[in-house]
Short mmCIF file of C-alpha atoms and ligand atoms in Angstrom, two decimals:
data_model
loop_
_atom_site.label_atom_id
_atom_site.label_comp_id
_atom_site.label_asym_id
_atom_site.label_seq_id
_atom_site.Cartn_x
_atom_site.Cartn_y
_atom_site.Cartn_z
CA MET A 133 23.98 -56.07 22.21
CA LYS A 134 20.49 -57.49 22.03
CA THR A 135 19.43 -54.67 19.73
CA PHE A 136 22.47 -55.37 17.54
CA ALA A 137 21.61 -59.07 17.29
CA PHE A 138 18.01 -58.20 16.44
CA ALA A 139 19.16 -55.71 13.79
CA LEU A 140 21.57 -58.27 12.37
CA SER A 141 18.96 -61.02 12.09
CA ALA A 142 16.48 -58.50 10.56
CA ALA A 143 19.17 -57.51 8.05
CA LEU A 144 19.88 -61.14 7.23
CA LEU A 145 16.17 -61.74 6.78
CA ALA A 146 15.94 -58.71 4.49
CA THR A 147 18.92 -59.91 2.47
CA SER A 148 17.56 -63.44 2.16
CA CYS A 149 14.26 -61.93 0.93
CA VAL A 150 16.10 -60.04 -1.79
CA ALA A 151 18.16 -62.92 -3.11
CA GLN A 152 15.30 -65.09 -4.33
CA ILE A 153 17.52 -66.89 -6.81
CA PRO A 154 20.95 -67.41 -5.31
CA THR A 155 23.51 -65.30 -7.20
CA ALA A 156 25.67 -68.38 -7.85
CA THR A 157 22.67 -70.16 -9.46
CA LEU A 158 21.93 -67.07 -11.63
CA GLN A 159 25.54 -66.88 -12.72
CA SER A 160 25.85 -70.55 -13.58
CA ASP A 161 22.47 -70.45 -15.39
CA ALA A 162 23.53 -67.41 -17.42
CA ALA A 163 26.89 -69.05 -18.25
CA ALA A 164 25.07 -72.20 -19.38
CA GLN A 165 22.79 -70.13 -21.61
CA MET A 166 25.67 -68.29 -23.28
CA PRO A 167 26.35 -70.66 -26.20
CA ALA A 168 22.76 -70.37 -27.28
CA LEU A 169 22.55 -66.60 -26.59
CA GLU A 170 25.80 -66.05 -28.51
CA LYS A 171 24.23 -67.85 -31.49
CA THR A 172 21.12 -65.62 -31.15
CA TYR A 173 23.35 -62.55 -31.04
CA LEU A 174 25.31 -63.48 -34.13
CA MET A 175 22.16 -64.27 -36.06
CA LEU A 176 20.48 -61.04 -35.07
CA HIS A 177 23.64 -59.05 -35.77
CA GLN A 178 23.79 -60.39 -39.31
CA ALA A 179 20.11 -59.82 -40.04
CA PRO A 180 19.43 -56.24 -38.90
CA GLU A 181 16.20 -54.51 -39.95
CA LEU A 182 15.57 -50.77 -40.12
CA SER A 183 13.05 -48.95 -37.86
CA ARG A 184 9.46 -49.84 -38.75
CA GLN A 185 10.68 -52.76 -40.84
CA GLU A 186 11.37 -55.25 -37.99
CA GLU A 187 9.10 -57.95 -39.33
CA LYS A 188 11.50 -60.94 -39.11
CA THR A 189 13.21 -59.71 -35.89
CA SER A 190 9.88 -59.33 -34.08
CA ALA A 191 8.68 -62.73 -35.37
CA PHE A 192 11.89 -64.28 -33.96
CA VAL A 193 11.47 -62.59 -30.54
CA ALA A 194 7.81 -63.71 -30.48
CA SER A 195 8.69 -67.32 -31.33
CA GLN A 196 11.36 -67.45 -28.65
CA LEU A 197 8.92 -66.20 -25.98
CA ARG A 198 6.25 -68.59 -27.22
CA SER A 199 8.62 -71.54 -26.90
CA LEU A 200 9.31 -70.53 -23.27
CA GLY A 201 5.62 -70.71 -22.38
CA TYR A 202 4.80 -66.98 -22.54
CA GLN A 203 1.37 -65.92 -23.83
CA VAL A 204 2.48 -63.95 -26.86
CA THR A 205 0.80 -61.27 -28.95
CA ASP A 206 2.56 -59.76 -31.92
CA HIS A 207 1.94 -57.03 -34.49
CA ILE A 208 1.10 -54.60 -31.67
CA GLY A 209 1.28 -50.87 -32.39
CA LYS A 210 -0.17 -48.20 -34.58
CA TYR A 211 2.04 -45.31 -35.87
CA GLU A 212 0.78 -41.79 -36.15
CA ASP A 213 0.49 -42.16 -39.92
CA GLY A 214 -1.84 -45.16 -39.39
CA LYS A 215 0.69 -47.80 -40.43
CA PRO A 216 0.83 -50.98 -38.19
CA ALA A 217 3.89 -51.70 -36.04
CA PHE A 218 5.70 -54.92 -35.14
CA GLY A 219 5.47 -54.74 -31.33
CA VAL A 220 5.58 -57.93 -29.31
CA VAL A 221 4.33 -58.68 -25.81
CA GLY A 222 4.87 -61.97 -23.94
CA VAL A 223 2.94 -62.35 -20.68
CA LEU A 224 3.86 -64.83 -17.96
CA LYS A 225 1.40 -64.95 -15.09
CA ASN A 226 2.47 -66.64 -11.84
CA GLY A 227 -0.05 -66.02 -9.12
CA ASN A 228 -0.78 -62.77 -7.26
CA GLY A 229 1.80 -60.09 -7.06
CA PRO A 230 3.17 -57.07 -8.89
CA THR A 231 3.50 -56.69 -12.67
CA VAL A 232 6.94 -55.95 -14.08
CA LEU A 233 7.53 -54.86 -17.64
CA ILE A 234 10.94 -55.62 -19.21
CA ARG A 235 11.54 -53.84 -22.46
CA THR A 236 13.94 -54.55 -25.33
CA ASP A 237 14.12 -52.52 -28.52
CA MET A 238 14.60 -54.34 -31.81
CA ASP A 239 15.47 -51.95 -34.65
CA ALA A 240 18.77 -51.32 -36.41
CA LEU A 241 20.30 -48.20 -37.99
CA PRO A 242 21.07 -47.04 -41.55
CA VAL A 243 24.84 -47.50 -40.97
CA THR A 244 27.24 -49.48 -43.12
CA GLU A 245 29.28 -51.64 -40.73
CA GLU A 246 33.07 -50.99 -40.80
CA THR A 247 34.17 -53.00 -37.78
CA GLY A 248 35.85 -55.70 -39.87
CA VAL A 249 34.64 -58.43 -37.51
CA ALA A 250 33.94 -61.87 -39.12
CA TYR A 251 30.25 -61.59 -38.30
CA ALA A 252 29.81 -58.02 -39.58
CA SER A 253 26.47 -57.10 -41.18
CA LYS A 254 26.45 -56.99 -44.95
CA VAL A 255 22.74 -56.17 -45.13
CA ARG A 256 21.45 -53.39 -47.33
CA ALA A 257 17.87 -52.18 -47.42
CA LYS A 258 15.64 -49.36 -48.57
CA ASN A 259 14.99 -46.59 -46.09
CA ALA A 260 11.75 -44.65 -45.74
CA GLN A 261 12.84 -42.41 -48.67
CA GLY A 262 13.40 -45.45 -50.91
CA GLU A 263 17.23 -44.99 -50.88
CA GLU A 264 19.38 -48.10 -50.46
CA VAL A 265 21.43 -47.96 -47.30
CA GLY A 266 23.72 -50.27 -45.29
CA VAL A 267 22.03 -51.64 -42.17
CA MET A 268 23.70 -52.38 -38.85
CA GLN A 269 22.69 -53.08 -35.25
CA ALA A 270 24.98 -50.15 -34.45
CA CYS A 271 23.04 -49.28 -31.29
CA GLY A 272 23.47 -52.78 -29.89
CA HIS A 273 19.73 -53.62 -29.80
CA ASP A 274 20.92 -57.13 -30.71
CA ILE A 275 22.64 -57.25 -27.31
CA HIS A 276 19.38 -56.14 -25.65
CA MET A 277 17.32 -58.79 -27.46
CA SER A 278 19.78 -61.63 -26.69
CA ALA A 279 19.85 -60.69 -23.01
CA PHE A 280 16.04 -60.29 -23.07
CA ILE A 281 15.63 -63.91 -24.27
CA GLY A 282 18.04 -65.08 -21.55
CA ILE A 283 16.07 -63.16 -18.91
CA ALA A 284 12.74 -64.62 -20.19
CA THR A 285 14.33 -68.06 -19.97
CA GLU A 286 15.47 -67.52 -16.40
CA LEU A 287 12.11 -66.17 -15.23
CA ALA A 288 10.25 -69.10 -16.84
CA LYS A 289 12.66 -71.58 -15.26
CA HIS A 290 12.55 -70.12 -11.72
CA LYS A 291 8.84 -69.56 -11.26
CA ASP A 292 9.16 -70.78 -7.66
CA ALA A 293 11.26 -67.76 -6.88
CA TRP A 294 8.67 -65.07 -7.73
CA HIS A 295 4.97 -64.22 -7.76
CA GLY A 296 3.13 -61.86 -10.06
CA THR A 297 3.11 -61.11 -13.75
CA VAL A 298 5.96 -60.55 -16.17
CA LEU A 299 5.46 -58.52 -19.34
CA MET A 300 8.28 -59.04 -21.81
CA LEU A 301 8.01 -56.27 -24.36
CA GLY A 302 9.73 -56.19 -27.75
CA GLN A 303 9.58 -52.60 -29.02
CA PRO A 304 10.05 -51.59 -32.66
CA ALA A 305 11.15 -48.19 -34.07
CA GLU A 306 13.15 -46.87 -31.10
CA GLU A 307 15.63 -45.07 -33.33
CA VAL A 308 12.88 -42.93 -34.85
CA ILE A 309 11.26 -42.53 -31.44
CA GLN A 310 7.92 -43.85 -32.67
CA GLY A 311 7.66 -47.44 -31.42
CA ALA A 312 6.79 -46.97 -27.73
CA LYS A 313 4.19 -44.31 -28.62
CA ALA A 314 2.77 -46.61 -31.31
CA MET A 315 2.35 -49.49 -28.83
CA MET A 316 0.72 -47.20 -26.23
CA ALA A 317 -1.62 -45.91 -28.95
CA ASP A 318 -2.67 -49.49 -29.63
CA GLY A 319 -4.03 -49.88 -26.06
CA LEU A 320 -0.98 -51.53 -24.57
CA TYR A 321 -2.17 -51.22 -20.97
CA THR A 322 -5.83 -52.09 -21.66
CA ARG A 323 -5.02 -55.17 -23.74
CA PHE A 324 -2.28 -56.35 -21.30
CA PRO A 325 -1.77 -55.94 -17.53
CA ARG A 326 -0.68 -52.43 -16.57
CA PRO A 327 2.80 -52.70 -15.04
CA ASP A 328 3.77 -51.50 -11.60
CA TYR A 329 7.40 -51.07 -12.78
CA VAL A 330 9.04 -50.48 -16.09
CA LEU A 331 12.54 -51.80 -16.55
CA GLY A 332 15.00 -51.56 -19.41
CA MET A 333 18.71 -51.31 -20.17
CA HIS A 334 20.93 -49.91 -22.88
CA ASP A 335 24.45 -50.97 -23.88
CA PHE A 336 27.31 -48.43 -24.07
CA GLY A 337 30.79 -48.93 -25.58
CA ASN A 338 32.60 -46.68 -23.11
CA ILE A 339 31.45 -48.63 -20.07
CA ALA A 340 33.34 -51.83 -19.41
CA ALA A 341 31.48 -55.08 -20.14
CA GLY A 342 30.72 -56.87 -16.88
CA THR A 343 29.61 -53.63 -15.23
CA VAL A 344 26.37 -51.69 -15.20
CA GLY A 345 25.67 -47.99 -14.69
CA ILE A 346 22.78 -46.98 -12.48
CA SER A 347 21.69 -43.54 -11.27
CA SER A 348 18.36 -41.91 -10.58
CA GLY A 349 16.84 -38.78 -11.98
CA PRO A 350 17.03 -37.63 -15.63
CA MET A 351 19.40 -39.92 -17.60
CA MET A 352 18.56 -38.90 -21.13
CA ALA A 353 17.05 -35.80 -22.64
CA SER A 354 13.76 -35.05 -24.28
CA SER A 355 14.12 -34.77 -28.05
CA ASP A 356 12.04 -32.55 -30.28
CA SER A 357 12.41 -32.03 -34.01
CA ILE A 358 11.35 -28.61 -35.23
CA THR A 359 11.12 -27.54 -38.85
CA VAL A 360 11.16 -23.76 -39.64
CA VAL A 361 10.34 -22.49 -43.15
CA PHE A 362 11.12 -18.81 -43.86
CA HIS A 363 8.85 -17.40 -46.60
CA GLY A 364 10.56 -14.56 -48.46
CA VAL A 365 10.37 -13.01 -51.85
CA GLY A 366 12.66 -14.32 -54.57
CA ALA A 367 14.59 -12.08 -56.91
CA HIS A 368 17.66 -11.86 -59.18
CA GLY A 369 20.82 -12.19 -57.15
CA SER A 370 21.99 -8.77 -58.34
CA GLN A 371 18.81 -7.06 -57.04
CA PRO A 372 18.53 -7.74 -53.30
CA GLN A 373 16.38 -4.62 -52.94
CA ASN A 374 13.57 -6.46 -54.76
CA SER A 375 13.77 -9.50 -52.49
CA LYS A 376 12.95 -10.60 -49.00
CA ASP A 377 15.98 -12.90 -48.66
CA PRO A 378 15.06 -16.09 -46.71
CA ILE A 379 18.68 -17.19 -46.52
CA PHE A 380 19.62 -13.99 -44.71
CA MET A 381 16.70 -14.45 -42.42
CA GLY A 382 17.64 -18.08 -41.75
CA ALA A 383 21.18 -17.04 -40.95
CA GLU A 384 20.02 -14.34 -38.55
CA PHE A 385 17.69 -16.88 -36.93
CA VAL A 386 20.55 -19.37 -36.41
CA THR A 387 22.50 -16.66 -34.60
CA LEU A 388 19.56 -15.58 -32.47
CA LEU A 389 19.06 -19.17 -31.33
CA GLN A 390 22.41 -19.13 -29.58
CA GLY A 391 20.97 -16.40 -27.30
CA VAL A 392 17.92 -18.52 -26.51
CA VAL A 393 20.20 -21.19 -25.01
CA SER A 394 22.76 -18.89 -23.33
CA ARG A 395 20.44 -16.15 -22.08
CA GLN A 396 16.86 -17.47 -21.70
CA ILE A 397 17.22 -20.76 -19.75
CA SER A 398 18.89 -21.37 -16.44
CA PRO A 399 22.44 -22.79 -16.59
CA GLN A 400 21.25 -25.27 -13.94
CA SER A 401 18.72 -26.77 -16.38
CA PRO A 402 20.68 -27.36 -19.54
CA GLY A 403 19.28 -27.38 -23.06
CA VAL A 404 20.51 -27.77 -26.59
CA ILE A 405 19.28 -26.29 -29.86
CA THR A 406 21.11 -27.55 -32.94
CA VAL A 407 20.33 -26.55 -36.51
CA GLY A 408 21.10 -29.76 -38.38
CA THR A 409 19.82 -28.84 -41.83
CA PHE A 410 19.54 -25.55 -43.81
CA HIS A 411 18.18 -25.92 -47.34
CA ALA A 412 17.53 -23.06 -49.73
CA GLY A 413 18.13 -21.98 -53.30
CA THR A 414 18.99 -23.53 -56.62
CA LYS A 415 21.62 -21.23 -58.18
CA ASN A 416 24.29 -18.72 -57.17
CA ASN A 417 22.55 -15.73 -58.71
CA ILE A 418 19.00 -16.33 -57.63
CA ILE A 419 17.62 -15.26 -54.28
CA PRO A 420 15.15 -18.06 -53.40
CA ALA A 421 11.61 -17.55 -52.02
CA GLU A 422 12.00 -20.02 -49.24
CA ALA A 423 14.54 -21.45 -46.74
CA THR A 424 13.89 -24.55 -44.64
CA LEU A 425 15.80 -25.25 -41.39
CA GLY A 426 15.66 -28.52 -39.36
CA LEU A 427 16.37 -28.28 -35.61
CA THR A 428 16.77 -30.72 -32.76
CA VAL A 429 16.01 -29.54 -29.25
CA ARG A 430 17.08 -31.33 -26.04
CA SER A 431 16.32 -30.71 -22.40
CA TYR A 432 15.69 -32.64 -19.15
CA ASP A 433 12.48 -30.95 -17.98
CA GLU A 434 9.25 -29.56 -19.33
CA ALA A 435 9.73 -25.98 -18.14
CA THR A 436 13.08 -25.67 -19.93
CA LEU A 437 11.70 -27.36 -23.08
CA LYS A 438 8.86 -24.83 -23.17
CA LYS A 439 11.28 -21.90 -22.89
CA LEU A 440 13.38 -23.37 -25.74
CA LEU A 441 10.34 -23.95 -28.00
CA ASP A 442 8.97 -20.45 -27.22
CA GLY A 443 12.40 -18.98 -27.87
CA ILE A 444 12.54 -20.70 -31.27
CA THR A 445 9.11 -19.36 -32.24
CA ASN A 446 9.91 -15.84 -31.01
CA ALA A 447 13.28 -15.74 -32.76
CA ALA A 448 11.82 -16.91 -36.09
CA ASN A 449 8.95 -14.46 -35.97
CA ALA A 450 11.17 -11.60 -34.77
CA VAL A 451 13.51 -12.05 -37.71
CA ALA A 452 10.62 -12.02 -40.16
CA VAL A 453 9.09 -8.90 -38.52
CA ALA A 454 12.45 -7.14 -38.46
CA TYR A 455 12.82 -7.85 -42.12
CA GLY A 456 9.41 -6.30 -42.94
CA LEU A 457 7.41 -9.35 -43.74
CA PRO A 458 3.59 -9.03 -43.38
CA ALA A 459 1.67 -11.12 -40.84
CA ASP A 460 0.58 -13.66 -43.46
CA LYS A 461 4.27 -14.32 -44.34
CA MET A 462 5.45 -15.29 -40.89
CA PRO A 463 7.60 -18.49 -40.80
CA THR A 464 5.84 -21.82 -40.75
CA ILE A 465 6.96 -23.84 -37.70
CA THR A 466 6.12 -27.53 -37.36
CA HIS A 467 6.97 -30.09 -34.66
CA PRO A 468 7.08 -33.52 -36.33
CA GLU A 469 8.87 -35.58 -33.64
CA SER A 470 8.85 -35.44 -29.85
CA THR A 471 9.95 -37.72 -27.08
CA ALA A 472 10.00 -37.23 -23.30
CA PRO A 473 13.17 -37.33 -21.24
CA THR A 474 14.29 -40.68 -19.72
CA VAL A 475 13.91 -40.16 -15.96
CA ASN A 476 14.77 -42.90 -13.47
CA ASP A 477 12.43 -43.04 -10.42
CA ALA A 478 14.47 -42.36 -7.29
CA ALA A 479 12.94 -45.03 -4.98
CA LEU A 480 12.81 -47.81 -7.58
CA THR A 481 16.28 -47.05 -8.89
CA GLU A 482 17.73 -47.27 -5.38
CA ARG A 483 16.14 -50.76 -5.03
CA VAL A 484 17.55 -51.74 -8.42
CA ARG A 485 20.98 -50.42 -7.51
CA LYS A 486 21.05 -52.40 -4.24
CA VAL A 487 20.11 -55.62 -6.07
CA ALA A 488 22.74 -54.99 -8.73
CA ILE A 489 25.38 -54.44 -6.03
CA ALA A 490 24.28 -57.64 -4.19
CA THR A 491 24.47 -59.57 -7.49
CA LEU A 492 27.54 -58.14 -9.24
CA GLY A 493 29.53 -56.49 -6.37
CA ALA A 494 29.80 -52.82 -5.58
CA ASP A 495 32.80 -52.28 -7.94
CA LYS A 496 30.69 -53.43 -10.86
CA VAL A 497 27.84 -50.94 -10.32
CA LEU A 498 28.87 -47.44 -11.42
CA PRO A 499 27.15 -44.10 -11.06
CA GLN A 500 26.20 -42.43 -14.31
CA GLN A 501 25.84 -38.90 -15.61
CA ALA A 502 22.90 -37.84 -17.77
CA VAL A 503 23.52 -37.48 -21.47
CA MET A 504 21.72 -35.30 -24.06
CA GLY A 505 20.88 -38.34 -26.19
CA SER A 506 17.33 -39.55 -26.08
CA GLU A 507 15.13 -42.63 -25.92
CA ASP A 508 11.42 -43.30 -26.18
CA VAL A 509 11.21 -45.86 -23.34
CA GLY A 510 9.71 -43.06 -21.13
CA PHE A 511 6.38 -43.35 -23.10
CA LEU A 512 5.90 -46.79 -21.48
CA THR A 513 5.57 -45.07 -18.08
CA ASP A 514 2.27 -43.46 -19.19
CA GLY A 515 3.49 -39.97 -18.43
CA TYR A 516 5.72 -41.11 -15.53
CA LYS A 517 2.71 -42.43 -13.60
CA ILE A 518 4.59 -45.79 -13.53
CA PRO A 519 8.08 -45.79 -11.92
CA MET A 520 10.90 -46.71 -14.30
CA THR A 521 14.53 -47.67 -14.07
CA PHE A 522 16.53 -47.71 -17.27
CA PHE A 523 20.13 -48.68 -16.59
CA ARG A 524 23.26 -48.81 -18.68
CA LEU A 525 24.90 -52.05 -19.60
CA GLY A 526 28.67 -51.97 -20.12
CA ALA A 527 29.65 -53.34 -23.49
CA GLY A 528 33.19 -52.13 -24.08
CA ASP A 529 36.22 -54.43 -23.93
CA PRO A 530 37.37 -53.80 -20.25
CA ALA A 531 41.05 -53.46 -21.20
CA LYS A 532 40.28 -51.01 -24.06
CA VAL A 533 37.92 -49.03 -21.86
CA ALA A 534 40.60 -48.74 -19.14
CA GLU A 535 43.20 -47.67 -21.70
CA ALA A 536 40.85 -45.09 -23.32
CA GLN A 537 40.02 -43.62 -19.90
CA LYS A 538 43.71 -43.36 -19.06
CA LYS A 539 44.36 -41.50 -22.30
CA GLY A 540 41.18 -39.38 -22.02
CA VAL A 541 39.78 -40.52 -25.29
CA ALA A 542 36.49 -42.19 -26.28
CA LEU A 543 36.11 -45.56 -27.95
CA PRO A 544 33.81 -46.01 -30.98
CA ASP A 545 30.38 -46.10 -29.29
CA ILE A 546 26.80 -46.77 -30.28
CA HIS A 547 25.77 -45.41 -33.70
CA SER A 548 29.37 -45.62 -34.98
CA PRO A 549 30.11 -47.91 -37.96
CA LEU A 550 33.11 -49.01 -35.87
CA TYR A 551 31.11 -50.03 -32.81
CA ALA A 552 32.12 -53.62 -31.97
CA PRO A 553 30.84 -54.38 -28.46
CA ASP A 554 32.26 -57.02 -26.21
CA TYR A 555 28.91 -58.75 -26.52
CA LYS A 556 29.47 -61.96 -24.52
CA PRO A 557 30.10 -60.47 -21.05
CA ALA A 558 27.56 -57.70 -21.85
CA ILE A 559 24.78 -60.19 -22.56
CA GLU A 560 25.70 -62.37 -19.55
CA THR A 561 25.78 -59.40 -17.17
CA GLY A 562 22.49 -58.18 -18.64
CA VAL A 563 20.80 -61.54 -17.98
CA VAL A 564 22.11 -61.88 -14.46
CA THR A 565 21.37 -58.28 -13.39
CA MET A 566 17.91 -57.89 -14.94
CA THR A 567 16.72 -61.31 -13.73
CA ALA A 568 17.85 -60.51 -10.22
CA VAL A 569 16.15 -57.08 -10.34
CA ALA A 570 12.90 -58.51 -11.75
CA VAL A 571 12.71 -61.30 -9.21
CA SER A 572 13.42 -58.91 -6.31
CA LEU A 573 10.41 -56.77 -7.44
CA LEU A 574 8.14 -59.76 -8.00
CA GLN A 575 7.52 -60.64 -4.32
ZN1 ZN B 5 20.38 -45.67 -31.01
ZN1 ZN B 6 19.62 -47.77 -28.86
#
């Protein structure tokens, strides 16, 4: 009985240590912030900027953090091609304690909005190729930014509830998986305090707004873009005997790749190879000299990724050899884009999950399965030397999500021109959850 009483008081003590800002206070604060955050969301939604072009968006994020008393640095980041990036960092120091990094992404997508909502984006802009495209916050990064400002507001307001350093990070160019790398390449953790924890969240349309999804382990895949150019010998279409047909080689290569996935990697460690582009030729009766294929490769671990990449190289070379091409005509294989998988640290994620349950209730914190989509937030962990939790923020209308689940169908989700998130409860839940998590780590 005595032991039980002791255990109980210890448990109460532990609980009181976790809830540094009472949940009721957090909830009423977030609700009070909502009119302003809704305005922010609507403004950001109607002024989306493409990846690497987030000049106004980042200036807005920086000005908001500045007005809250954060020490703000902007224009952080250097891309691999030497161009500067629009990264933002706001630092709030509050005595001794851990350093927590909270990340939002800022960029929009080349998508023409078709939701029909009154506040739909009408913005058009030039993409990297100089083509005019519709622009939409179709991945909900406007939800992340709005919640981010709400979280920064709460942490600045409740400095008596935590100790340590908060790093609020606005990241550009997530959609082209270049922004986190560009900020790291610009000395992120030498110019600013190195975090002990990296936190982030992403909205999803098929998770009900008001809930969050939290699981540990790999949550999103690595993503690698591979370009393969087959060098053949061109000829008249009527004289295949005088050619080395790169279209035939490319077609054989696409077929061989299916065996790489099904026969060369373990079914327990899944992988994907998709050939998304295949360009060759100019006219029906000309065998071209070249064929170019664009691939995306996904996996959850390095060993599997290596097998997939080796398999692609071996398959391309094997086709060229089988077709009698000399050593100097082997396919050219390049690797222009690469991002690591998004892996949630087990110990940190368990802490985050417990805080989320204490804050939202157990029925509002859902387990999640990994997806083969990808993210570049993992670069902020400096090769997973810093533990990270990246959780999912429900953004679907709860009634529509329930109906869709009953019917076994999916709602329009991120990247769709029809994605119209239930942004108010999503932002509010994001503010409450992330603030509670950050404060619980900053002790
Ligand atoms: Zn996206
Ligand atoms: Zn996104």
